[in-house]
C-alpha positions as protocol buffer text, in pm:
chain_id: "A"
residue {
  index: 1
  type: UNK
  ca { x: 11243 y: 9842 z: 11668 }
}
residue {
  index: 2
  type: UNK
  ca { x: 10911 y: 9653 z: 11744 }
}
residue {
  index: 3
  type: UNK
  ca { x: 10837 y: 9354 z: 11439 }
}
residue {
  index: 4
  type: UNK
  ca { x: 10569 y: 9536 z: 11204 }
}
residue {
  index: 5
  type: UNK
  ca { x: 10306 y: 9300 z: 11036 }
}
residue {
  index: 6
  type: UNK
  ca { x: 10228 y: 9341 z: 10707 }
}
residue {
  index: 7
  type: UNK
  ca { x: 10067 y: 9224 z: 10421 }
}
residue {
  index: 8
  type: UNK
  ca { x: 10289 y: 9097 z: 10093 }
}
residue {
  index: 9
  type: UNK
  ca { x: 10145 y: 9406 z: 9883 }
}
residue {
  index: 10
  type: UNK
  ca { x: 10236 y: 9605 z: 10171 }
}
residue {
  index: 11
  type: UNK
  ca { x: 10587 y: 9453 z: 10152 }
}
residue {
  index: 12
  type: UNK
  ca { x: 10631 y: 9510 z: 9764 }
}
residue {
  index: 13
  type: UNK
  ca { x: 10479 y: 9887 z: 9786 }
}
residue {
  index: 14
  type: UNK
  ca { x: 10778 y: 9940 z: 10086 }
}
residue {
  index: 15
  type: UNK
  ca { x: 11077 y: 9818 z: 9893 }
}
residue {
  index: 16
  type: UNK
  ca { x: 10908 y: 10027 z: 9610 }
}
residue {
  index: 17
  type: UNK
  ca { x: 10921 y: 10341 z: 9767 }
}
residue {
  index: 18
  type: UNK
  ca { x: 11363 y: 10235 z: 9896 }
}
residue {
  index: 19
  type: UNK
  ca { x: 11429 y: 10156 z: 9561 }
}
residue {
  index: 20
  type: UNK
  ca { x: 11277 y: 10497 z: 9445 }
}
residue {
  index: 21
  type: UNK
  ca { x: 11428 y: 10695 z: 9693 }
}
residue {
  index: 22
  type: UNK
  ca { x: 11780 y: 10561 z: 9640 }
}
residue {
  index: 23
  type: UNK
  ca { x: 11796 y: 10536 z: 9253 }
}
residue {
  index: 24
  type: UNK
  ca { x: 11624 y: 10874 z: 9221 }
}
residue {
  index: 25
  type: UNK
  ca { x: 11628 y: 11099 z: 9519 }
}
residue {
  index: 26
  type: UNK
  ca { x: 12005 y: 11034 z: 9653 }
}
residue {
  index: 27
  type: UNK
  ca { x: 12144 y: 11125 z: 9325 }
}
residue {
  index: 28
  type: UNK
  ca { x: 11927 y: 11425 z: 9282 }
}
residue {
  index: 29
  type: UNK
  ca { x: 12044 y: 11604 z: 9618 }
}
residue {
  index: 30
  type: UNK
  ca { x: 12382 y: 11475 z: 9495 }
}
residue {
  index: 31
  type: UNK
  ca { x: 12393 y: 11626 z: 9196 }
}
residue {
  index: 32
  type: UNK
  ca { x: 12212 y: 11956 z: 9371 }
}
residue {
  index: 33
  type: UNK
  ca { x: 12463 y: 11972 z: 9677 }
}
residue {
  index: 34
  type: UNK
  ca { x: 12744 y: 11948 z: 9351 }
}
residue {
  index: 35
  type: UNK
  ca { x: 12612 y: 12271 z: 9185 }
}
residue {
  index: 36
  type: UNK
  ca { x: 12543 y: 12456 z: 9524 }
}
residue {
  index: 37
  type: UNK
  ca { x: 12903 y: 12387 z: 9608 }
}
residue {
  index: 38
  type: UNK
  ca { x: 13027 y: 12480 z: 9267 }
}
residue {
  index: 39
  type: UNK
  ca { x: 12903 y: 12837 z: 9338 }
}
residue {
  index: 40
  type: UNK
  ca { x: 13185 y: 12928 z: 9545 }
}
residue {
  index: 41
  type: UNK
  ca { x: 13203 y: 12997 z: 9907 }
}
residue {
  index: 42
  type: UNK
  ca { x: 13054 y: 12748 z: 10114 }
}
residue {
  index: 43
  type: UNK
  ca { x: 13018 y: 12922 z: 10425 }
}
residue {
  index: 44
  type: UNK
  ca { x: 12762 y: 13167 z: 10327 }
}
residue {
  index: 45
  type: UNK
  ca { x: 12605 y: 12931 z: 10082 }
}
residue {
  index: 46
  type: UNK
  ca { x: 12269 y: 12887 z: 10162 }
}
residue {
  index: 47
  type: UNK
  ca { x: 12163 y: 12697 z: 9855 }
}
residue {
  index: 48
  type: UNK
  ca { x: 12429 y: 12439 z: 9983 }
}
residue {
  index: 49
  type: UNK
  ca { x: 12305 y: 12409 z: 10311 }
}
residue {
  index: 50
  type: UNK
  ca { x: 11940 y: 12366 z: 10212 }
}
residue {
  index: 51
  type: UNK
  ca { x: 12055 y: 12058 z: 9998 }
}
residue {
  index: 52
  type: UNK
  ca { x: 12291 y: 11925 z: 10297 }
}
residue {
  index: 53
  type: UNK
  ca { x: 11972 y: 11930 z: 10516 }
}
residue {
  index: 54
  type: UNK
  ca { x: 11739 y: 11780 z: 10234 }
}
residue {
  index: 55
  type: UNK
  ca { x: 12039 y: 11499 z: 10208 }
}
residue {
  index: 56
  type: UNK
  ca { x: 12027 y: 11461 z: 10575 }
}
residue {
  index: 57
  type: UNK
  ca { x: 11629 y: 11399 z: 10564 }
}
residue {
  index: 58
  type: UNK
  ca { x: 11647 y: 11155 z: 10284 }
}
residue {
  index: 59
  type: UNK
  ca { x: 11893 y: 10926 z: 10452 }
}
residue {
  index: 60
  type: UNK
  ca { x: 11749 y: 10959 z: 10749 }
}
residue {
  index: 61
  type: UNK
  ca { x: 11371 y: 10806 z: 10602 }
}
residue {
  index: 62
  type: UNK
  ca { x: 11564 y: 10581 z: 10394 }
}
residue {
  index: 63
  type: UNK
  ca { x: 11768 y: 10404 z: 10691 }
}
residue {
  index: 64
  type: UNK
  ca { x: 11412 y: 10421 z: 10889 }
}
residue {
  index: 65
  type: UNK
  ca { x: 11203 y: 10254 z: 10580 }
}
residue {
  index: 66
  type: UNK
  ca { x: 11510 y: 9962 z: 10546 }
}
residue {
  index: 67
  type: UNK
  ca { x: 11461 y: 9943 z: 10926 }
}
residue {
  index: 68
  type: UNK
  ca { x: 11096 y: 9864 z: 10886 }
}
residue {
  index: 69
  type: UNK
  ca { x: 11142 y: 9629 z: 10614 }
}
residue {
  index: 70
  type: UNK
  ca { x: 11433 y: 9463 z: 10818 }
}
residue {
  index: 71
  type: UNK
  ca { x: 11175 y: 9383 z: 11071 }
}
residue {
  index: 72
  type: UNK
  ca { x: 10868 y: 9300 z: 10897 }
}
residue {
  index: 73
  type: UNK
  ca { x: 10706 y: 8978 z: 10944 }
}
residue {
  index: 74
  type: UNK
  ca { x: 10456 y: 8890 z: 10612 }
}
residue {
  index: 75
  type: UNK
  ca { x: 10093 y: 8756 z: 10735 }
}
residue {
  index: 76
  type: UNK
  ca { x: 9986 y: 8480 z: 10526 }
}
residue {
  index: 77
  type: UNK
  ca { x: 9643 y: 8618 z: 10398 }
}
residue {
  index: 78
  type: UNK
  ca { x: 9529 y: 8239 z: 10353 }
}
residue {
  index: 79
  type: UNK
  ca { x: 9520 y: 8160 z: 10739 }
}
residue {
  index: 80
  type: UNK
  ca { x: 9291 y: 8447 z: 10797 }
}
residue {
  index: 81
  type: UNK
  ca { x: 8951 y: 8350 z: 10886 }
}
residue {
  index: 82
  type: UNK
  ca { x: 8643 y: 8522 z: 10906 }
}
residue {
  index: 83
  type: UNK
  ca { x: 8493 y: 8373 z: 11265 }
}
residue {
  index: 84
  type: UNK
  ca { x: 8608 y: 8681 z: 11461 }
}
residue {
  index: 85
  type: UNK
  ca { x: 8809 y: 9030 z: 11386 }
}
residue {
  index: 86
  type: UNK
  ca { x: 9182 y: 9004 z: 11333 }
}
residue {
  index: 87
  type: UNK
  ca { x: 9410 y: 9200 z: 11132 }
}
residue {
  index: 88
  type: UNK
  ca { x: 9348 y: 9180 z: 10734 }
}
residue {
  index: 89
  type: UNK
  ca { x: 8958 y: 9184 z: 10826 }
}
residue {
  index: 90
  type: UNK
  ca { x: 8696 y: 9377 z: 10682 }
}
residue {
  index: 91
  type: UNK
  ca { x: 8481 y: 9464 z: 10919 }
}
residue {
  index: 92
  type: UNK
  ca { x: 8137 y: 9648 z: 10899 }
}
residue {
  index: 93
  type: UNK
  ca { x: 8062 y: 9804 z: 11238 }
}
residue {
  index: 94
  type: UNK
  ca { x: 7726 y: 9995 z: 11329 }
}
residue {
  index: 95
  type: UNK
  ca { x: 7750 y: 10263 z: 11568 }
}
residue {
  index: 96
  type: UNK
  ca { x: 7461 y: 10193 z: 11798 }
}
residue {
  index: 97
  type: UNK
  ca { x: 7382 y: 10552 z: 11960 }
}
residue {
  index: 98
  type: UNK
  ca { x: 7355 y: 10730 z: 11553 }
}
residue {
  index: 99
  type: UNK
  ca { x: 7259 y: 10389 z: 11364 }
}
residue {
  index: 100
  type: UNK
  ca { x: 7548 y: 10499 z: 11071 }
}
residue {
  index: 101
  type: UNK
  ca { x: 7730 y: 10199 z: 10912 }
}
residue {
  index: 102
  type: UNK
  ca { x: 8111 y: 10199 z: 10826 }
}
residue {
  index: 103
  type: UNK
  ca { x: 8344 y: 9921 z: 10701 }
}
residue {
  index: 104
  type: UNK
  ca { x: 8725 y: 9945 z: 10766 }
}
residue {
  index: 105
  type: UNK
  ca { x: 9014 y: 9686 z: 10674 }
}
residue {
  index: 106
  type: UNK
  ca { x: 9232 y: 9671 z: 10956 }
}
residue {
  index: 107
  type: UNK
  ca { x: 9576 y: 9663 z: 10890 }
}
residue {
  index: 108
  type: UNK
  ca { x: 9929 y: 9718 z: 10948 }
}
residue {
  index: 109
  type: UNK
  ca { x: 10054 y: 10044 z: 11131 }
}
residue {
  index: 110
  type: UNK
  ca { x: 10308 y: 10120 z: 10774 }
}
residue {
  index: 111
  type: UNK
  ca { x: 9939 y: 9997 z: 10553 }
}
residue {
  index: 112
  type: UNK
  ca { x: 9737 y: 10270 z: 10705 }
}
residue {
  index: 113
  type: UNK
  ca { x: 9511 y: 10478 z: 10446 }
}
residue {
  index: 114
  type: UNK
  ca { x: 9203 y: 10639 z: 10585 }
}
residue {
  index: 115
  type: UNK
  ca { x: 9100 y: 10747 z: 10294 }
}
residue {
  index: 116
  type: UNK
  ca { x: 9095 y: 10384 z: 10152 }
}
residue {
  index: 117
  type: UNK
  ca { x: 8899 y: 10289 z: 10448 }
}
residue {
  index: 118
  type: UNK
  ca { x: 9220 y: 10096 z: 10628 }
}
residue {
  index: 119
  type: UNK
  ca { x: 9315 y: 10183 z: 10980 }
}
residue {
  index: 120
  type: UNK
  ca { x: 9607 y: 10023 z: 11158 }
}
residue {
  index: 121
  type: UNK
  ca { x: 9547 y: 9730 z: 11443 }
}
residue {
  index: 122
  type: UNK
  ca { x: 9744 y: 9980 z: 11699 }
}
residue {
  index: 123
  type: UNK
  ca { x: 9430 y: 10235 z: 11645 }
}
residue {
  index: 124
  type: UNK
  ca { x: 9203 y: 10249 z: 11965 }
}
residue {
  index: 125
  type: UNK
  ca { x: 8880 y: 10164 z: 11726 }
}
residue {
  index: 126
  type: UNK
  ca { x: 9042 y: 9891 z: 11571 }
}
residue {
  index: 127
  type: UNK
  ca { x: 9208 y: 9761 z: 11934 }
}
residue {
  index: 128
  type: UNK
  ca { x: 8826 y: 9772 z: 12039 }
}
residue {
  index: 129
  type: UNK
  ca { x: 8665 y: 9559 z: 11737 }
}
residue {
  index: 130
  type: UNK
  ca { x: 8965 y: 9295 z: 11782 }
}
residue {
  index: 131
  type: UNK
  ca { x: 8842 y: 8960 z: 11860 }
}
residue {
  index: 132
  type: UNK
  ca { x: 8493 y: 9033 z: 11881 }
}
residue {
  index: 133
  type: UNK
  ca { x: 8220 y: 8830 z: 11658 }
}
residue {
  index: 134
  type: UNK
  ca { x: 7966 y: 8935 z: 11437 }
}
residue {
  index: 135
  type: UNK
  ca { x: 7678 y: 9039 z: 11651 }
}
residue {
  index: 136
  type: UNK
  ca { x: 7899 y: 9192 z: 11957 }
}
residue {
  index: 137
  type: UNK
  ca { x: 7879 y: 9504 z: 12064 }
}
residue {
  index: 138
  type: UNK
  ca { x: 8237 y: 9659 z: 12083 }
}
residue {
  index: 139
  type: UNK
  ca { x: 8253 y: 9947 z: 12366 }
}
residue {
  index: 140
  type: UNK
  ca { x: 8593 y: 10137 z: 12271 }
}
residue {
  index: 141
  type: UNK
  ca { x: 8712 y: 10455 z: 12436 }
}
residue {
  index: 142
  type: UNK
  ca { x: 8830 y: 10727 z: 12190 }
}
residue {
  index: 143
  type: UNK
  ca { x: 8960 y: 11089 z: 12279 }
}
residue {
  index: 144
  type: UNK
  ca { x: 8583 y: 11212 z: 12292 }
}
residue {
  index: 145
  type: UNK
  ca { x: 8439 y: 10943 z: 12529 }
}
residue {
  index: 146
  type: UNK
  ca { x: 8281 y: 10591 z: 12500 }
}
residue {
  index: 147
  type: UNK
  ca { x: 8134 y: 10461 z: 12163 }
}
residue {
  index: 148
  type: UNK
  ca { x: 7966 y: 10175 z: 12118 }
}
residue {
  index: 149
  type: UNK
  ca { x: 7936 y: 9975 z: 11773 }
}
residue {
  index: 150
  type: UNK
  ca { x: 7785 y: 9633 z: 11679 }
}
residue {
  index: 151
  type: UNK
  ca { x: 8019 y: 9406 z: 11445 }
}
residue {
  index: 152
  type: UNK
  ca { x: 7800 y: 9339 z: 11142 }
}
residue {
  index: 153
  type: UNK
  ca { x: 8019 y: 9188 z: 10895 }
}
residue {
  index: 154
  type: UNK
  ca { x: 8337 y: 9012 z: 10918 }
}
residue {
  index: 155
  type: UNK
  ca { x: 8543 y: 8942 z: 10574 }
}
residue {
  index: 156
  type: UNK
  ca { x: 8812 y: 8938 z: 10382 }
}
């Protein structure tokens, strides 16, 4: 698996979620495979299987989430600067054909939260905006075409 960059909270919020999923949800489907099997015949036991497959599911995000955190690399938010876009920025982009004004933190693919206003560095937008200075005009091809957007504001 490809090294993931992410931020220290990002780190914390990951182990977070392991440490929930093992001290919680394992012995949950544990305990509900134990009554499904309790009920008798396994072969016809549908209750049982439902909880094999949920059990199946769980490990399965769990080994990927310890796989992701095996690989992470923490970026030291002190050496980020504010002279041109790079991951941990907030930018404030214009888009020049409609004039509307949006500001996104770019962040780590495992960090994204659109609804917090953070997209990941692998997005096409935020692939666009990278390196650019305040005052350049970004031209970054999306799914519906070509949009252009001016870099107003680069900070942290």
């Amino acid at each position: 698996m490809a090294i993931s960059y992410m931020t220290e909270d990002g780190y914390k919020k990951l182990k977070e979620e392991i440490y929930q999923l093992e001290a919680f949800e394992r012995p949950a489907i544990s305990k509900q495979i134990a009554e499904a099997r309790d009920k008798g015949d396994l072969s016809e036991n549908a209750e049982y299987d439902a909880a094999k497959e949920a059990q199946g599911i769980l490990e399965a995000k769990i080994a990927q989430l310890k796989n992701l955190l095996a690989n992470a690399r923490l970026i030291n938010e002190e050496a980020i600067g504010t002279d041109k876009v790079q991951i941990l920025n907030k930018v404030t982009i214009r888009n020049t054909k409609n004039n509307q004004t949006m500001t996104y933190t770019l962040v780590a693919e495992s960090e994204a939260n659109l609804k917090e206003n953070k997209i990941a560095v692998s997005t096409p937008i935020a692939q666009g905006l990278m390196g650019k200075k305040v005052g350049d005009v970004a031209e970054i091809k999306v799914p519906s075409g070509i949009m252009s957007f001016e870099i107003v504001d680069i900070s942290i």
